[in-house]
Amino acid sequence: MFIIAGAPGAMHDITLAKLHVDRMKLWLGRDNYIIADLGYQGLQHDLKVLIPVKKPKGEQLTVTQKAYNTIISSQRIIVENFFGRMVNTFAFSKNIYKSCDTAYVPITKLVYALTNFHILNHPLRQEDISHEIYQDREYEFTWMQDVFQQEE
């Protein structure tokens, strides 16, 4: 998970992501993708991003597009689960931080790190105990990406 701590809450996710494209490219490497929601529409021009297909106005999505969106959503939910774990484990992340500005970023990074550590010892799902699941997910994405591109 690529995390940027300390950005103003009013800044849109896509704006923040575009400001950090170069760092994200280094972080991703050549063979990895970002899984994002429709709020990141347009980022795929700068990075390898898997984003659900937006339904065109007045039209329906194809069966393949719906299947692709289902796979993306089923993988993205892990991010929501991470934030849920963080908020429920660390009270700091539930509230608006009103203390010293210089302490916010290091404390936020510490909370993310502690959440990761907590998840290593108490996985979000039973299936996450085995790393084989990640290989299966990677295959699913590759297959769906190929099918989707052929359909265009």
Short mmCIF file of N, CA and C in Angstrom, two decimals:
data_model
loop_
_atom_site.label_atom_id
_atom_site.label_comp_id
_atom_site.label_asym_id
_atom_site.label_seq_id
_atom_site.Cartn_x
_atom_site.Cartn_y
_atom_site.Cartn_z
N MET A 1 0.85 -1.16 0.00
CA MET A 1 0.00 0.00 0.00
C MET A 1 0.90 1.23 0.00
N PHE A 2 0.70 2.12 -0.94
CA PHE A 2 1.46 3.37 -1.03
C PHE A 2 0.71 4.43 -0.23
N ILE A 3 1.37 4.95 0.79
CA ILE A 3 0.71 5.88 1.71
C ILE A 3 1.46 7.21 1.73
N ILE A 4 0.71 8.29 1.64
CA ILE A 4 1.26 9.64 1.77
C ILE A 4 0.59 10.27 2.98
N ALA A 5 1.38 10.56 3.99
CA ALA A 5 0.83 11.13 5.22
C ALA A 5 1.04 12.64 5.22
N GLY A 6 0.08 13.35 5.77
CA GLY A 6 0.24 14.78 5.98
C GLY A 6 -0.30 15.68 4.88
N ALA A 7 -1.07 15.14 3.94
CA ALA A 7 -1.67 15.98 2.90
C ALA A 7 -2.97 16.57 3.44
N PRO A 8 -3.33 17.76 2.99
CA PRO A 8 -4.59 18.36 3.44
C PRO A 8 -5.77 17.46 3.09
N GLY A 9 -6.72 17.35 4.00
CA GLY A 9 -7.87 16.47 3.80
C GLY A 9 -8.72 16.84 2.60
N ALA A 10 -8.69 18.11 2.20
CA ALA A 10 -9.51 18.56 1.08
C ALA A 10 -8.89 18.21 -0.27
N MET A 11 -7.64 17.77 -0.28
CA MET A 11 -6.98 17.45 -1.55
C MET A 11 -7.52 16.12 -2.09
N HIS A 12 -7.97 16.11 -3.34
CA HIS A 12 -8.53 14.92 -3.96
C HIS A 12 -7.43 13.87 -4.15
N ASP A 13 -7.80 12.60 -4.04
CA ASP A 13 -6.84 11.50 -4.15
C ASP A 13 -6.06 11.53 -5.46
N ILE A 14 -6.74 11.79 -6.58
CA ILE A 14 -6.06 11.80 -7.88
C ILE A 14 -5.04 12.92 -7.95
N THR A 15 -5.35 14.08 -7.39
CA THR A 15 -4.42 15.21 -7.37
C THR A 15 -3.18 14.83 -6.58
N LEU A 16 -3.37 14.24 -5.44
CA LEU A 16 -2.26 13.82 -4.59
C LEU A 16 -1.42 12.74 -5.30
N ALA A 17 -2.08 11.79 -5.93
CA ALA A 17 -1.38 10.73 -6.64
C ALA A 17 -0.54 11.29 -7.78
N LYS A 18 -1.09 12.24 -8.54
CA LYS A 18 -0.34 12.82 -9.66
C LYS A 18 0.89 13.60 -9.19
N LEU A 19 0.82 14.16 -7.98
CA LEU A 19 1.98 14.86 -7.43
C LEU A 19 3.11 13.90 -7.08
N HIS A 20 2.77 12.63 -6.90
CA HIS A 20 3.75 11.64 -6.46
C HIS A 20 3.97 10.52 -7.47
N VAL A 21 3.68 10.77 -8.75
CA VAL A 21 3.80 9.74 -9.79
C VAL A 21 5.22 9.17 -9.84
N ASP A 22 6.24 10.01 -9.80
CA ASP A 22 7.61 9.51 -9.91
C ASP A 22 7.96 8.58 -8.75
N ARG A 23 7.56 8.95 -7.53
CA ARG A 23 7.81 8.08 -6.37
C ARG A 23 7.04 6.78 -6.50
N MET A 24 5.82 6.87 -7.01
CA MET A 24 5.00 5.67 -7.15
C MET A 24 5.59 4.73 -8.19
N LYS A 25 6.16 5.28 -9.26
CA LYS A 25 6.80 4.43 -10.28
C LYS A 25 7.96 3.66 -9.68
N LEU A 26 8.78 4.34 -8.88
CA LEU A 26 9.90 3.67 -8.22
C LEU A 26 9.40 2.60 -7.26
N TRP A 27 8.37 2.91 -6.52
CA TRP A 27 7.82 2.00 -5.54
C TRP A 27 7.22 0.76 -6.22
N LEU A 28 6.54 0.98 -7.33
CA LEU A 28 5.87 -0.12 -8.04
C LEU A 28 6.83 -1.05 -8.74
N GLY A 29 7.85 -0.48 -9.35
CA GLY A 29 8.71 -1.29 -10.19
C GLY A 29 8.05 -1.51 -11.55
N ARG A 30 8.63 -2.40 -12.34
CA ARG A 30 8.16 -2.60 -13.70
C ARG A 30 6.94 -3.50 -13.83
N ASP A 31 6.85 -4.50 -12.95
CA ASP A 31 5.86 -5.56 -13.15
C ASP A 31 4.63 -5.48 -12.26
N ASN A 32 4.46 -4.40 -11.53
CA ASN A 32 3.35 -4.31 -10.59
C ASN A 32 2.32 -3.27 -11.02
N TYR A 33 1.11 -3.45 -10.52
CA TYR A 33 -0.01 -2.56 -10.83
C TYR A 33 -0.54 -1.94 -9.55
N ILE A 34 -1.19 -0.81 -9.69
CA ILE A 34 -1.95 -0.22 -8.60
C ILE A 34 -3.40 -0.62 -8.82
N ILE A 35 -4.07 -1.02 -7.76
CA ILE A 35 -5.50 -1.32 -7.84
C ILE A 35 -6.21 -0.11 -7.23
N ALA A 36 -7.06 0.53 -8.00
CA ALA A 36 -7.68 1.78 -7.54
C ALA A 36 -9.17 1.79 -7.84
N ASP A 37 -9.85 2.78 -7.27
CA ASP A 37 -11.27 2.96 -7.57
C ASP A 37 -11.42 4.03 -8.65
N LEU A 38 -12.66 4.32 -9.02
CA LEU A 38 -12.91 5.27 -10.11
C LEU A 38 -12.43 6.69 -9.80
N GLY A 39 -12.15 6.98 -8.54
CA GLY A 39 -11.62 8.29 -8.18
C GLY A 39 -10.24 8.55 -8.75
N TYR A 40 -9.59 7.50 -9.23
CA TYR A 40 -8.24 7.63 -9.79
C TYR A 40 -8.26 7.59 -11.32
N GLN A 41 -9.44 7.77 -11.91
CA GLN A 41 -9.58 7.79 -13.37
C GLN A 41 -8.61 8.81 -13.95
N GLY A 42 -7.81 8.40 -14.91
CA GLY A 42 -6.82 9.28 -15.53
C GLY A 42 -5.41 8.94 -15.11
N LEU A 43 -5.25 8.31 -13.97
CA LEU A 43 -3.92 7.95 -13.48
C LEU A 43 -3.30 6.86 -14.35
N GLN A 44 -4.14 6.10 -15.05
CA GLN A 44 -3.63 5.02 -15.90
C GLN A 44 -2.79 5.54 -17.06
N HIS A 45 -2.81 6.84 -17.31
CA HIS A 45 -1.96 7.42 -18.36
C HIS A 45 -0.52 7.58 -17.87
N ASP A 46 -0.34 7.60 -16.55
CA ASP A 46 0.98 7.79 -15.96
C ASP A 46 1.56 6.52 -15.34
N LEU A 47 0.70 5.63 -14.88
CA LEU A 47 1.13 4.42 -14.17
C LEU A 47 0.31 3.22 -14.63
N LYS A 48 0.78 2.03 -14.25
CA LYS A 48 -0.02 0.83 -14.51
C LYS A 48 -1.06 0.75 -13.40
N VAL A 49 -2.30 1.05 -13.74
CA VAL A 49 -3.38 1.09 -12.76
C VAL A 49 -4.54 0.23 -13.24
N LEU A 50 -5.05 -0.59 -12.34
CA LEU A 50 -6.26 -1.36 -12.63
C LEU A 50 -7.42 -0.62 -11.98
N ILE A 51 -8.29 -0.08 -12.81
CA ILE A 51 -9.43 0.71 -12.35
C ILE A 51 -10.69 0.07 -12.92
N PRO A 52 -11.76 0.02 -12.15
CA PRO A 52 -13.01 -0.53 -12.71
C PRO A 52 -13.43 0.25 -13.96
N VAL A 53 -14.14 -0.44 -14.82
CA VAL A 53 -14.65 0.19 -16.04
C VAL A 53 -15.88 1.01 -15.66
N LYS A 54 -15.89 2.25 -16.08
CA LYS A 54 -17.03 3.13 -15.79
C LYS A 54 -18.13 2.86 -16.82
N LYS A 55 -19.35 2.74 -16.34
CA LYS A 55 -20.48 2.50 -17.24
C LYS A 55 -20.74 3.76 -18.05
N PRO A 56 -20.71 3.64 -19.39
CA PRO A 56 -21.02 4.80 -20.22
C PRO A 56 -22.48 5.23 -20.03
N LYS A 57 -22.71 6.52 -20.09
CA LYS A 57 -24.05 7.06 -19.89
C LYS A 57 -25.02 6.45 -20.91
N GLY A 58 -26.10 5.91 -20.39
CA GLY A 58 -27.13 5.34 -21.26
C GLY A 58 -26.80 3.97 -21.81
N GLU A 59 -25.68 3.38 -21.42
CA GLU A 59 -25.28 2.06 -21.92
C GLU A 59 -25.09 1.11 -20.75
N GLN A 60 -24.89 -0.15 -21.08
CA GLN A 60 -24.61 -1.18 -20.07
C GLN A 60 -23.18 -1.69 -20.26
N LEU A 61 -22.62 -2.22 -19.19
CA LEU A 61 -21.31 -2.85 -19.30
C LEU A 61 -21.49 -4.25 -19.88
N THR A 62 -20.46 -4.73 -20.59
CA THR A 62 -20.50 -6.10 -21.11
C THR A 62 -20.30 -7.07 -19.94
N VAL A 63 -20.55 -8.33 -20.19
CA VAL A 63 -20.35 -9.36 -19.17
C VAL A 63 -18.89 -9.38 -18.74
N THR A 64 -17.98 -9.25 -19.69
CA THR A 64 -16.55 -9.25 -19.38
C THR A 64 -16.18 -8.04 -18.52
N GLN A 65 -16.72 -6.88 -18.86
CA GLN A 65 -16.44 -5.68 -18.08
C GLN A 65 -16.96 -5.82 -16.64
N LYS A 66 -18.15 -6.40 -16.51
CA LYS A 66 -18.71 -6.62 -15.17
C LYS A 66 -17.84 -7.59 -14.37
N ALA A 67 -17.37 -8.65 -15.03
CA ALA A 67 -16.49 -9.62 -14.36
C ALA A 67 -15.18 -8.96 -13.94
N TYR A 68 -14.65 -8.14 -14.83
CA TYR A 68 -13.41 -7.39 -14.54
C TYR A 68 -13.62 -6.49 -13.31
N ASN A 69 -14.72 -5.76 -13.29
CA ASN A 69 -15.03 -4.87 -12.15
C ASN A 69 -15.18 -5.66 -10.85
N THR A 70 -15.78 -6.83 -10.94
CA THR A 70 -15.95 -7.67 -9.75
C THR A 70 -14.60 -8.10 -9.19
N ILE A 71 -13.69 -8.48 -10.07
CA ILE A 71 -12.36 -8.88 -9.63
C ILE A 71 -11.62 -7.71 -9.00
N ILE A 72 -11.68 -6.55 -9.65
CA ILE A 72 -11.02 -5.35 -9.11
C ILE A 72 -11.58 -5.05 -7.72
N SER A 73 -12.89 -5.03 -7.60
CA SER A 73 -13.53 -4.71 -6.32
C SER A 73 -13.17 -5.72 -5.24
N SER A 74 -13.13 -6.99 -5.61
CA SER A 74 -12.83 -8.03 -4.61
C SER A 74 -11.39 -7.92 -4.11
N GLN A 75 -10.51 -7.35 -4.92
CA GLN A 75 -9.13 -7.17 -4.49
C GLN A 75 -8.94 -5.85 -3.75
N ARG A 76 -9.66 -4.83 -4.16
CA ARG A 76 -9.55 -3.51 -3.52
C ARG A 76 -10.08 -3.51 -2.09
N ILE A 77 -10.97 -4.40 -1.79
CA ILE A 77 -11.59 -4.40 -0.46
C ILE A 77 -10.55 -4.59 0.63
N ILE A 78 -9.42 -5.19 0.30
CA ILE A 78 -8.36 -5.39 1.29
C ILE A 78 -7.87 -4.05 1.83
N VAL A 79 -7.88 -3.02 0.98
CA VAL A 79 -7.46 -1.68 1.42
C VAL A 79 -8.45 -1.15 2.45
N GLU A 80 -9.74 -1.31 2.17
CA GLU A 80 -10.75 -0.87 3.12
C GLU A 80 -10.64 -1.65 4.43
N ASN A 81 -10.34 -2.95 4.31
CA ASN A 81 -10.15 -3.76 5.51
C ASN A 81 -8.96 -3.27 6.33
N PHE A 82 -7.89 -2.88 5.64
CA PHE A 82 -6.70 -2.35 6.32
C PHE A 82 -7.07 -1.11 7.14
N PHE A 83 -7.76 -0.16 6.49
CA PHE A 83 -8.12 1.07 7.20
C PHE A 83 -9.10 0.78 8.34
N GLY A 84 -10.00 -0.17 8.14
CA GLY A 84 -10.90 -0.55 9.22
C GLY A 84 -10.14 -1.10 10.41
N ARG A 85 -9.15 -1.95 10.13
CA ARG A 85 -8.32 -2.50 11.21
C ARG A 85 -7.57 -1.39 11.93
N MET A 86 -7.01 -0.47 11.15
CA MET A 86 -6.23 0.62 11.73
C MET A 86 -7.11 1.48 12.65
N VAL A 87 -8.27 1.86 12.16
CA VAL A 87 -9.16 2.74 12.93
C VAL A 87 -9.67 2.04 14.19
N ASN A 88 -9.95 0.75 14.08
CA ASN A 88 -10.46 0.03 15.24
C ASN A 88 -9.38 -0.36 16.24
N THR A 89 -8.13 -0.36 15.80
CA THR A 89 -7.03 -0.74 16.69
C THR A 89 -6.36 0.46 17.33
N PHE A 90 -6.26 1.55 16.58
CA PHE A 90 -5.54 2.73 17.06
C PHE A 90 -6.46 3.95 17.08
N ALA A 91 -6.81 4.39 18.26
CA ALA A 91 -7.75 5.52 18.42
C ALA A 91 -7.25 6.78 17.73
N PHE A 92 -5.93 6.94 17.62
CA PHE A 92 -5.33 8.11 16.98
C PHE A 92 -5.92 8.32 15.59
N SER A 93 -6.13 7.23 14.85
CA SER A 93 -6.56 7.34 13.46
C SER A 93 -8.05 7.62 13.30
N LYS A 94 -8.81 7.62 14.40
CA LYS A 94 -10.25 7.90 14.32
C LYS A 94 -10.55 9.39 14.34
N ASN A 95 -9.67 10.17 14.90
CA ASN A 95 -9.97 11.57 15.17
C ASN A 95 -9.16 12.52 14.31
N ILE A 96 -9.61 13.75 14.24
CA ILE A 96 -8.85 14.80 13.58
C ILE A 96 -7.71 15.17 14.53
N TYR A 97 -6.50 15.16 14.01
CA TYR A 97 -5.32 15.43 14.82
C TYR A 97 -5.18 16.93 15.03
N LYS A 98 -5.14 17.36 16.29
CA LYS A 98 -5.13 18.80 16.58
C LYS A 98 -3.87 19.26 17.29
N SER A 99 -2.92 18.37 17.49
CA SER A 99 -1.70 18.75 18.21
C SER A 99 -0.63 19.26 17.26
N CYS A 100 0.59 19.14 17.67
CA CYS A 100 1.76 19.64 16.95
C CYS A 100 1.82 19.09 15.52
N ASP A 101 1.87 19.99 14.53
CA ASP A 101 1.92 19.58 13.12
C ASP A 101 3.14 18.73 12.80
N THR A 102 4.28 19.02 13.42
CA THR A 102 5.50 18.28 13.10
C THR A 102 5.43 16.83 13.58
N ALA A 103 4.57 16.54 14.53
CA ALA A 103 4.45 15.17 15.04
C ALA A 103 3.47 14.33 14.22
N TYR A 104 2.61 14.96 13.43
CA TYR A 104 1.56 14.24 12.73
C TYR A 104 2.09 13.17 11.77
N VAL A 105 3.00 13.55 10.89
CA VAL A 105 3.49 12.61 9.88
C VAL A 105 4.20 11.42 10.52
N PRO A 106 5.16 11.63 11.44
CA PRO A 106 5.81 10.46 12.05
C PRO A 106 4.83 9.56 12.82
N ILE A 107 3.88 10.16 13.51
CA ILE A 107 2.91 9.35 14.26
C ILE A 107 2.03 8.57 13.29
N THR A 108 1.61 9.20 12.21
CA THR A 108 0.78 8.52 11.21
C THR A 108 1.54 7.35 10.59
N LYS A 109 2.79 7.57 10.23
CA LYS A 109 3.60 6.48 9.66
C LYS A 109 3.77 5.35 10.66
N LEU A 110 3.94 5.69 11.93
CA LEU A 110 4.06 4.67 12.97
C LEU A 110 2.76 3.86 13.09
N VAL A 111 1.63 4.53 13.03
CA VAL A 111 0.34 3.83 13.11
C VAL A 111 0.18 2.88 11.92
N TYR A 112 0.56 3.32 10.71
CA TYR A 112 0.51 2.43 9.54
C TYR A 112 1.42 1.23 9.73
N ALA A 113 2.63 1.47 10.21
CA ALA A 113 3.59 0.38 10.43
C ALA A 113 3.07 -0.60 11.48
N LEU A 114 2.52 -0.08 12.56
CA LEU A 114 1.97 -0.94 13.61
C LEU A 114 0.77 -1.74 13.11
N THR A 115 -0.03 -1.12 12.25
CA THR A 115 -1.17 -1.84 11.66
C THR A 115 -0.66 -2.98 10.79
N ASN A 116 0.38 -2.71 9.98
CA ASN A 116 0.97 -3.78 9.16
C ASN A 116 1.48 -4.92 10.04
N PHE A 117 2.16 -4.56 11.13
CA PHE A 117 2.68 -5.57 12.05
C PHE A 117 1.53 -6.37 12.66
N HIS A 118 0.49 -5.68 13.05
CA HIS A 118 -0.69 -6.34 13.63
C HIS A 118 -1.29 -7.32 12.63
N ILE A 119 -1.37 -6.92 11.37
CA ILE A 119 -1.95 -7.78 10.33
C ILE A 119 -1.07 -9.00 10.06
N LEU A 120 0.26 -8.82 10.16
CA LEU A 120 1.15 -9.97 9.98
C LEU A 120 0.85 -11.05 11.03
N ASN A 121 0.53 -10.62 12.22
CA ASN A 121 0.27 -11.56 13.31
C ASN A 121 -1.20 -11.97 13.42
N HIS A 122 -2.09 -11.14 12.89
CA HIS A 122 -3.53 -11.40 12.92
C HIS A 122 -4.11 -11.02 11.55
N PRO A 123 -3.98 -11.91 10.54
CA PRO A 123 -4.40 -11.58 9.17
C PRO A 123 -5.85 -11.09 9.10
N LEU A 124 -6.11 -10.28 8.09
CA LEU A 124 -7.45 -9.74 7.89
C LEU A 124 -8.45 -10.84 7.56
N ARG A 125 -7.98 -11.87 6.87
CA ARG A 125 -8.83 -13.00 6.49
C ARG A 125 -8.05 -14.29 6.69
N GLN A 126 -8.77 -15.36 6.84
CA GLN A 126 -8.13 -16.67 6.99
C GLN A 126 -7.29 -16.99 5.76
N GLU A 127 -7.79 -16.65 4.57
CA GLU A 127 -7.07 -16.98 3.33
C GLU A 127 -5.74 -16.25 3.23
N ASP A 128 -5.57 -15.13 3.93
CA ASP A 128 -4.34 -14.36 3.85
C ASP A 128 -3.20 -15.01 4.61
N ILE A 129 -3.50 -16.07 5.35
CA ILE A 129 -2.44 -16.78 6.08
C ILE A 129 -1.50 -17.43 5.07
N SER A 130 -2.03 -17.88 3.94
CA SER A 130 -1.22 -18.51 2.91
C SER A 130 -0.86 -17.49 1.84
N HIS A 131 0.42 -17.44 1.49
CA HIS A 131 0.85 -16.50 0.44
C HIS A 131 0.45 -16.98 -0.95
N GLU A 132 0.03 -18.25 -1.06
CA GLU A 132 -0.38 -18.77 -2.36
C GLU A 132 -1.56 -17.99 -2.92
N ILE A 133 -2.40 -17.45 -2.05
CA ILE A 133 -3.58 -16.70 -2.49
C ILE A 133 -3.16 -15.50 -3.34
N TYR A 134 -2.03 -14.89 -3.02
CA TYR A 134 -1.59 -13.72 -3.77
C TYR A 134 -1.18 -14.11 -5.19
N GLN A 135 -0.60 -15.30 -5.35
CA GLN A 135 -0.25 -15.77 -6.69
C GLN A 135 -1.51 -16.01 -7.50
N ASP A 136 -2.55 -16.57 -6.88
CA ASP A 136 -3.81 -16.79 -7.58
C ASP A 136 -4.43 -15.47 -8.02
N ARG A 137 -4.38 -14.47 -7.15
CA ARG A 137 -4.95 -13.16 -7.48
C ARG A 137 -4.19 -12.53 -8.64
N GLU A 138 -2.86 -12.67 -8.63
CA GLU A 138 -2.06 -12.10 -9.71
C GLU A 138 -2.45 -12.74 -11.04
N TYR A 139 -2.66 -14.06 -11.06
CA TYR A 139 -3.08 -14.75 -12.27
C TYR A 139 -4.43 -14.23 -12.74
N GLU A 140 -5.37 -14.06 -11.80
CA GLU A 140 -6.70 -13.55 -12.15
C GLU A 140 -6.61 -12.21 -12.85
N PHE A 141 -5.79 -11.31 -12.31
CA PHE A 141 -5.65 -9.98 -12.89
C PHE A 141 -5.05 -10.05 -14.29
N THR A 142 -4.02 -10.85 -14.45
CA THR A 142 -3.35 -10.96 -15.75
C THR A 142 -4.34 -11.48 -16.78
N TRP A 143 -5.07 -12.53 -16.43
CA TRP A 143 -6.03 -13.11 -17.35
C TRP A 143 -7.12 -12.12 -17.72
N MET A 144 -7.69 -11.44 -16.72
CA MET A 144 -8.77 -10.50 -16.99
C MET A 144 -8.28 -9.30 -17.79
N GLN A 145 -7.07 -8.84 -17.50
CA GLN A 145 -6.51 -7.71 -18.24
C GLN A 145 -6.37 -8.08 -19.71
N ASP A 146 -5.87 -9.30 -19.99
CA ASP A 146 -5.71 -9.75 -21.37
C ASP A 146 -7.05 -9.84 -22.08
N VAL A 147 -8.04 -10.43 -21.43
CA VAL A 147 -9.38 -10.58 -22.02
C VAL A 147 -9.98 -9.21 -22.29
N PHE A 148 -9.87 -8.33 -21.34
CA PHE A 148 -10.45 -6.99 -21.46
C PHE A 148 -9.81 -6.22 -22.61
N GLN A 149 -8.49 -6.30 -22.74
CA GLN A 149 -7.81 -5.58 -23.81
C GLN A 149 -8.18 -6.14 -25.18
N GLN A 150 -8.40 -7.44 -25.28
CA GLN A 150 -8.79 -8.05 -26.55
C GLN A 150 -10.18 -7.59 -26.98
N GLU A 151 -11.03 -7.31 -26.00
CA GLU A 151 -12.41 -6.91 -26.28
C GLU A 151 -12.49 -5.49 -26.83
N GLU A 152 -11.51 -4.65 -26.51
CA GLU A 152 -11.56 -3.23 -26.93
C GLU A 152 -11.39 -3.07 -28.43
#
